[in-house]
Short mmCIF file of C-alpha atoms in Angstrom, two decimals:
data_model
loop_
_atom_site.label_atom_id
_atom_site.label_comp_id
_atom_site.label_asym_id
_atom_site.label_seq_id
_atom_site.Cartn_x
_atom_site.Cartn_y
_atom_site.Cartn_z
CA MET A 225 19.07 215.30 29.12
CA LYS A 226 20.81 216.36 32.18
CA ARG A 227 17.74 217.98 33.18
CA ILE A 228 15.24 215.05 32.63
CA HIS A 229 18.07 212.95 34.64
CA LEU A 230 17.80 214.97 37.71
CA LEU A 231 13.99 215.55 37.45
CA LEU A 232 13.77 211.37 37.51
CA PHE A 233 15.89 211.47 40.41
CA SER A 234 13.99 213.96 42.14
CA LEU A 235 10.50 212.08 41.70
CA LEU A 236 12.32 208.83 43.06
CA ALA A 237 13.43 210.90 45.90
CA VAL A 238 10.03 211.22 47.44
CA SER A 239 8.66 208.14 46.25
CA CYS A 240 8.37 204.71 48.30
CA SER A 241 10.87 202.61 46.88
CA ILE A 242 12.20 199.14 47.83
CA LYS A 243 15.35 200.45 48.91
CA GLU A 244 14.12 203.23 51.35
CA ASP A 245 12.01 203.35 54.23
CA ARG A 246 8.42 202.52 53.56
CA SER A 247 7.11 203.17 56.83
CA SER A 248 5.30 206.26 55.92
CA CYS A 249 3.69 204.49 52.94
CA PRO A 250 0.06 203.22 53.58
CA CYS A 251 -1.01 199.70 53.57
CA ILE A 252 -3.55 198.44 51.11
CA LEU A 253 -6.54 196.90 53.03
CA ARG A 254 -8.56 194.49 51.12
CA LEU A 255 -11.92 193.50 52.59
CA ASP A 256 -13.48 190.62 50.71
CA PHE A 257 -17.27 189.42 51.52
CA PRO A 258 -16.99 185.84 49.98
CA GLU A 259 -20.67 185.52 50.48
CA LEU A 260 -21.90 188.89 48.75
CA VAL A 261 -20.76 189.16 44.95
CA SER A 262 -24.07 191.54 44.07
CA GLY A 263 -26.76 193.49 45.29
CA GLU A 264 -27.00 197.32 47.42
CA GLU A 265 -26.49 195.95 50.79
CA LYS A 266 -24.58 198.66 53.10
CA PHE A 267 -22.14 197.94 55.60
CA LEU A 268 -20.32 201.02 57.88
CA LEU A 269 -16.69 200.76 57.97
CA SER A 270 -14.69 202.12 60.82
CA VAL A 271 -10.90 202.00 61.55
CA ASN A 272 -9.49 202.77 65.12
CA ARG A 273 -5.99 203.78 66.10
CA GLY A 274 -4.81 204.60 69.49
CA GLY A 275 -8.12 205.29 70.66
CA GLU A 276 -9.29 207.65 67.69
CA CYS A 277 -11.59 206.57 64.92
CA ILE A 278 -9.38 207.46 61.91
CA ILE A 279 -11.48 206.41 59.05
CA SER A 280 -15.62 205.77 58.82
CA ASP A 281 -17.02 205.12 55.19
CA LEU A 282 -19.96 203.25 53.81
CA LEU A 283 -19.35 200.40 51.99
CA ILE A 284 -21.24 198.47 48.96
CA PRO A 285 -19.30 195.62 48.32
CA GLY A 286 -21.55 194.36 45.95
CA GLU A 287 -20.98 197.04 43.46
CA ASN A 288 -17.49 195.78 43.35
CA GLY A 289 -17.93 191.95 43.01
CA GLY A 290 -18.03 191.99 46.82
CA VAL A 291 -14.55 193.30 47.22
CA CYS A 292 -13.59 196.76 48.84
CA GLU A 293 -10.11 198.37 49.24
CA LEU A 294 -8.68 201.50 51.03
CA GLU A 295 -5.39 202.66 52.45
CA VAL A 296 -4.77 202.20 55.83
CA PRO A 297 -1.84 203.53 58.11
CA LYS A 298 1.01 201.06 58.96
CA ASP A 299 0.30 200.86 62.55
CA GLU A 300 -1.74 198.45 65.29
CA ILE A 301 -5.55 199.29 64.12
CA PHE A 302 -8.66 198.06 64.71
CA VAL A 303 -11.21 197.18 62.08
CA ASN A 304 -15.00 197.04 62.37
CA VAL A 305 -17.40 196.20 59.71
CA TRP A 306 -21.10 197.02 60.76
CA SER A 307 -24.32 196.16 59.26
CA GLU A 308 -27.02 198.62 58.25
CA GLU A 309 -29.40 198.02 61.34
CA SER A 310 -26.45 199.55 63.68
CA PHE A 311 -25.82 202.83 61.74
CA GLU A 312 -27.65 205.34 63.82
CA TYR A 313 -25.89 203.48 66.85
CA VAL A 314 -22.45 203.93 65.91
CA ALA A 315 -20.01 206.79 66.44
CA ASP A 316 -16.40 207.29 66.56
CA GLY A 317 -15.85 203.60 65.23
CA ALA A 318 -17.98 202.25 68.67
CA LEU A 319 -21.72 201.20 69.14
CA GLN A 320 -23.15 202.82 72.05
CA ILE A 321 -27.02 201.79 73.07
CA PRO A 322 -28.82 204.67 74.65
CA LEU A 323 -30.19 203.87 77.87
CA GLY A 324 -33.64 202.88 77.59
CA ASP A 325 -33.27 201.24 74.21
CA ASP A 326 -32.32 197.71 73.33
CA CYS A 327 -29.88 196.63 71.08
CA PRO A 328 -30.28 197.06 67.43
CA ALA A 329 -30.22 193.76 65.31
CA VAL A 330 -26.55 194.49 64.60
CA LYS A 331 -24.21 191.75 62.62
CA MET A 332 -20.94 192.80 62.48
CA PHE A 333 -16.97 191.78 62.00
CA SER A 334 -14.03 192.62 63.73
CA ALA A 335 -10.22 192.39 63.61
CA SER A 336 -7.25 193.55 65.42
CA LEU A 337 -4.29 194.10 62.89
CA ASP A 338 -0.56 194.95 63.10
CA THR A 339 0.31 196.62 59.57
CA ARG A 340 3.55 198.07 60.30
CA ASP A 341 5.51 195.76 58.23
CA CYS A 342 2.73 195.11 55.60
CA GLU A 343 2.40 196.41 52.37
CA ALA A 344 -1.29 194.72 51.55
CA TRP A 345 -3.63 192.73 54.01
CA THR A 346 -6.45 190.92 52.84
CA LEU A 347 -9.58 190.33 55.41
CA ASN A 348 -12.51 187.67 54.62
CA VAL A 349 -15.33 189.68 56.27
CA ASP A 350 -17.41 186.99 57.94
CA MET A 351 -20.27 188.82 59.66
CA SER A 352 -21.37 187.50 63.22
CA LYS A 353 -25.00 188.07 64.60
CA ASN A 354 -24.04 190.02 67.73
CA TYR A 355 -27.38 190.12 69.33
CA CYS A 356 -29.81 187.97 71.13
CA GLN A 357 -33.62 188.34 70.37
CA LEU A 358 -35.00 187.65 73.91
CA SER A 359 -38.69 186.81 73.98
CA ILE A 360 -40.03 187.03 77.79
CA VAL A 361 -43.52 185.13 78.41
CA PHE A 362 -45.36 185.50 81.54
CA ALA A 363 -47.76 182.58 82.27
CA GLY A 364 -49.42 180.60 84.91
CA GLU A 365 -52.22 180.87 87.39
CA GLY A 366 -50.92 184.53 88.32
CA GLY A 367 -53.22 185.95 85.79
CA SER A 368 -53.08 188.79 83.50
CA LEU A 369 -50.16 191.07 84.17
CA GLY A 370 -51.56 193.93 82.09
CA GLY A 371 -50.53 197.54 83.28
CA LEU A 372 -47.61 196.38 85.08
CA VAL A 373 -43.92 197.31 83.66
CA SER A 374 -40.92 194.94 82.91
CA GLY A 375 -37.57 195.54 82.54
CA VAL A 376 -34.20 194.09 81.73
CA GLY A 377 -30.97 195.43 83.20
CA GLY A 378 -27.20 194.59 82.45
CA THR A 379 -23.57 195.90 82.63
CA ILE A 380 -23.43 196.07 78.85
CA ASN A 381 -24.67 198.91 76.65
CA GLY A 382 -22.80 198.11 73.13
CA TYR A 383 -19.54 197.43 71.79
CA SER A 384 -15.97 199.19 71.87
CA ALA A 385 -13.86 200.06 69.14
CA ASP A 386 -11.88 196.70 69.48
CA GLY A 387 -15.15 194.97 68.91
CA ARG A 388 -15.84 193.63 72.33
CA PRO A 389 -18.52 194.07 74.70
CA ARG A 390 -18.74 197.70 75.89
CA GLU A 391 -19.43 198.23 80.09
CA GLY A 392 -22.05 200.73 80.86
CA ASP A 393 -25.59 200.87 82.03
CA PHE A 394 -28.35 199.23 80.03
CA PHE A 395 -31.73 199.15 80.86
CA HIS A 396 -34.99 198.41 78.77
CA PHE A 397 -38.88 198.99 79.97
CA ASN A 398 -41.59 197.30 78.44
CA THR A 399 -45.21 197.68 79.48
CA VAL A 400 -46.68 194.14 79.84
CA GLY A 401 -49.85 193.54 77.67
CA GLU A 402 -53.16 192.08 78.75
CA GLY A 403 -54.73 188.77 78.71
CA ASP A 404 -53.93 185.40 80.09
CA GLN A 405 -50.53 185.32 78.30
CA ASP A 406 -48.38 188.38 78.67
CA ALA A 407 -45.34 188.64 76.94
CA PHE A 408 -42.80 191.08 75.23
CA ARG A 409 -39.35 190.91 73.30
CA LEU A 410 -35.93 192.83 73.40
CA MET A 411 -32.48 192.39 71.77
CA LEU A 412 -29.35 191.96 74.03
CA PRO A 413 -25.95 192.81 73.27
CA ARG A 414 -23.44 189.93 74.07
CA GLN A 415 -22.83 189.88 77.60
CA THR A 416 -19.48 189.16 79.82
CA ASP A 417 -21.39 188.05 82.81
CA ALA A 418 -24.16 186.81 84.31
CA SER A 419 -25.32 190.25 85.56
CA LEU A 420 -28.70 190.59 83.42
CA LYS A 421 -31.60 191.20 85.95
CA LEU A 422 -35.62 190.91 84.91
CA ASP A 423 -37.54 193.24 87.09
CA ILE A 424 -41.29 193.55 87.21
CA PHE A 425 -42.94 197.08 88.46
CA SER A 426 -46.08 198.03 89.68
CA GLY A 427 -47.26 201.36 90.54
CA SER A 428 -45.58 201.48 94.15
CA GLY A 429 -42.44 200.39 92.56
CA LEU A 430 -40.63 196.93 92.36
CA LEU A 431 -42.65 193.98 92.76
CA LYS A 432 -40.32 191.12 91.84
CA SER A 433 -36.88 190.79 90.41
CA PHE A 434 -35.36 187.49 88.75
CA ALA A 435 -31.68 186.62 88.21
CA LEU A 436 -32.31 186.20 84.32
CA GLY A 437 -28.46 186.39 83.78
CA ASN A 438 -28.00 183.30 86.36
CA TYR A 439 -30.55 181.40 84.91
CA LEU A 440 -29.32 181.81 81.12
CA LYS A 441 -26.11 180.80 82.20
CA ALA A 442 -27.45 177.24 84.14
CA SER A 443 -29.17 176.52 81.02
CA GLY A 444 -25.90 176.59 79.05
CA TYR A 445 -26.54 179.52 76.98
CA ASP A 446 -23.16 180.66 75.02
CA TRP A 447 -22.57 184.41 74.88
CA ASN A 448 -19.23 183.63 73.28
CA ALA A 449 -20.68 181.72 70.38
CA LYS A 450 -19.75 183.32 66.88
CA ASP A 451 -23.50 184.02 66.26
CA LEU A 452 -25.87 184.32 69.08
CA SER A 453 -28.96 182.36 69.62
CA ASP A 454 -32.44 183.76 70.23
CA ALA A 455 -33.95 182.64 73.39
CA THR A 456 -37.53 182.29 75.10
CA VAL A 457 -38.10 182.88 78.72
CA PHE A 458 -41.15 181.46 80.18
CA VAL A 459 -41.72 182.91 83.84
CA ASP A 460 -44.52 181.76 86.13
CA PHE A 461 -44.92 184.99 87.56
CA ALA A 462 -47.19 183.78 90.36
CA GLY A 463 -44.20 181.83 91.95
CA THR A 464 -42.44 178.80 91.38
CA GLN A 465 -40.65 178.32 88.10
CA ILE A 466 -38.68 179.73 85.02
CA GLU A 467 -38.20 177.83 81.87
CA ILE A 468 -35.75 178.80 79.25
CA SER A 469 -35.57 177.55 75.58
CA VAL A 470 -33.01 178.55 73.13
CA SER A 471 -33.08 178.48 69.41
CA GLY A 472 -32.09 175.52 67.93
CA TRP A 473 -32.17 173.49 71.12
CA GLU A 474 -34.48 170.38 71.63
CA ASP A 475 -34.71 170.73 75.36
CA THR A 476 -36.13 173.11 77.67
CA HIS A 477 -34.61 173.72 80.69
CA SER A 478 -36.43 174.66 83.94
CA PHE A 479 -35.59 176.26 87.10
CA ASP A 480 -37.32 176.94 90.72
CA ILE A 481 -37.61 180.66 90.97
CA VAL A 482 -34.84 182.15 93.43
CA LEU A 483 -35.79 185.86 94.49
#
């Protein structure tokens, strides 16, 4: 009987009990996907602490009734959940768009947690549309722009481990098609300023540059919205006007072109 008592005492000594310091015990993080209770939709989870990605895992919450649970350390941590479209761009808990690419059609959820005094924490995962599908249409009396190259450049090239826009060079080229109305489409990450530029190149170099970010800002486009709206920009390349329409808006905003 004495040996049994000693064994029980030893087990209690190394376990996490209410009477002892539980700071070394993990916190149970519950991820609840309220709109997803079935299916095989995949998500990528990343947990970062002190600038280091400590957890990276593939989640299929539909297999568990829309709920996933895992152990995380008791500390200040950042939690990101990424949609499948972004998987190839995510590394070390952050999303980086290679120079020349546009943004993936990423939906994501981000949260900053302090779990140091928590035994369990529940997050309702509400994914946000973190890209703007921008359509650029060249029209008017300027005729076809076939053979020219257009590009959109900016200062945000993805998302950091804390979920915020990541500073870095962004530039995506596209060859303008042929016909009376030329257009191209690209995806933009969430912006933090009005630095976006629309450039048109000919064989001899830069032909025209448009202050795209300023026009979007003047139109009232909201880069802080939970779900980013898509937008269409109509450019009279020959000279005088640029028009912006945003998905869900009834009005189109027109501006005189300032070069």
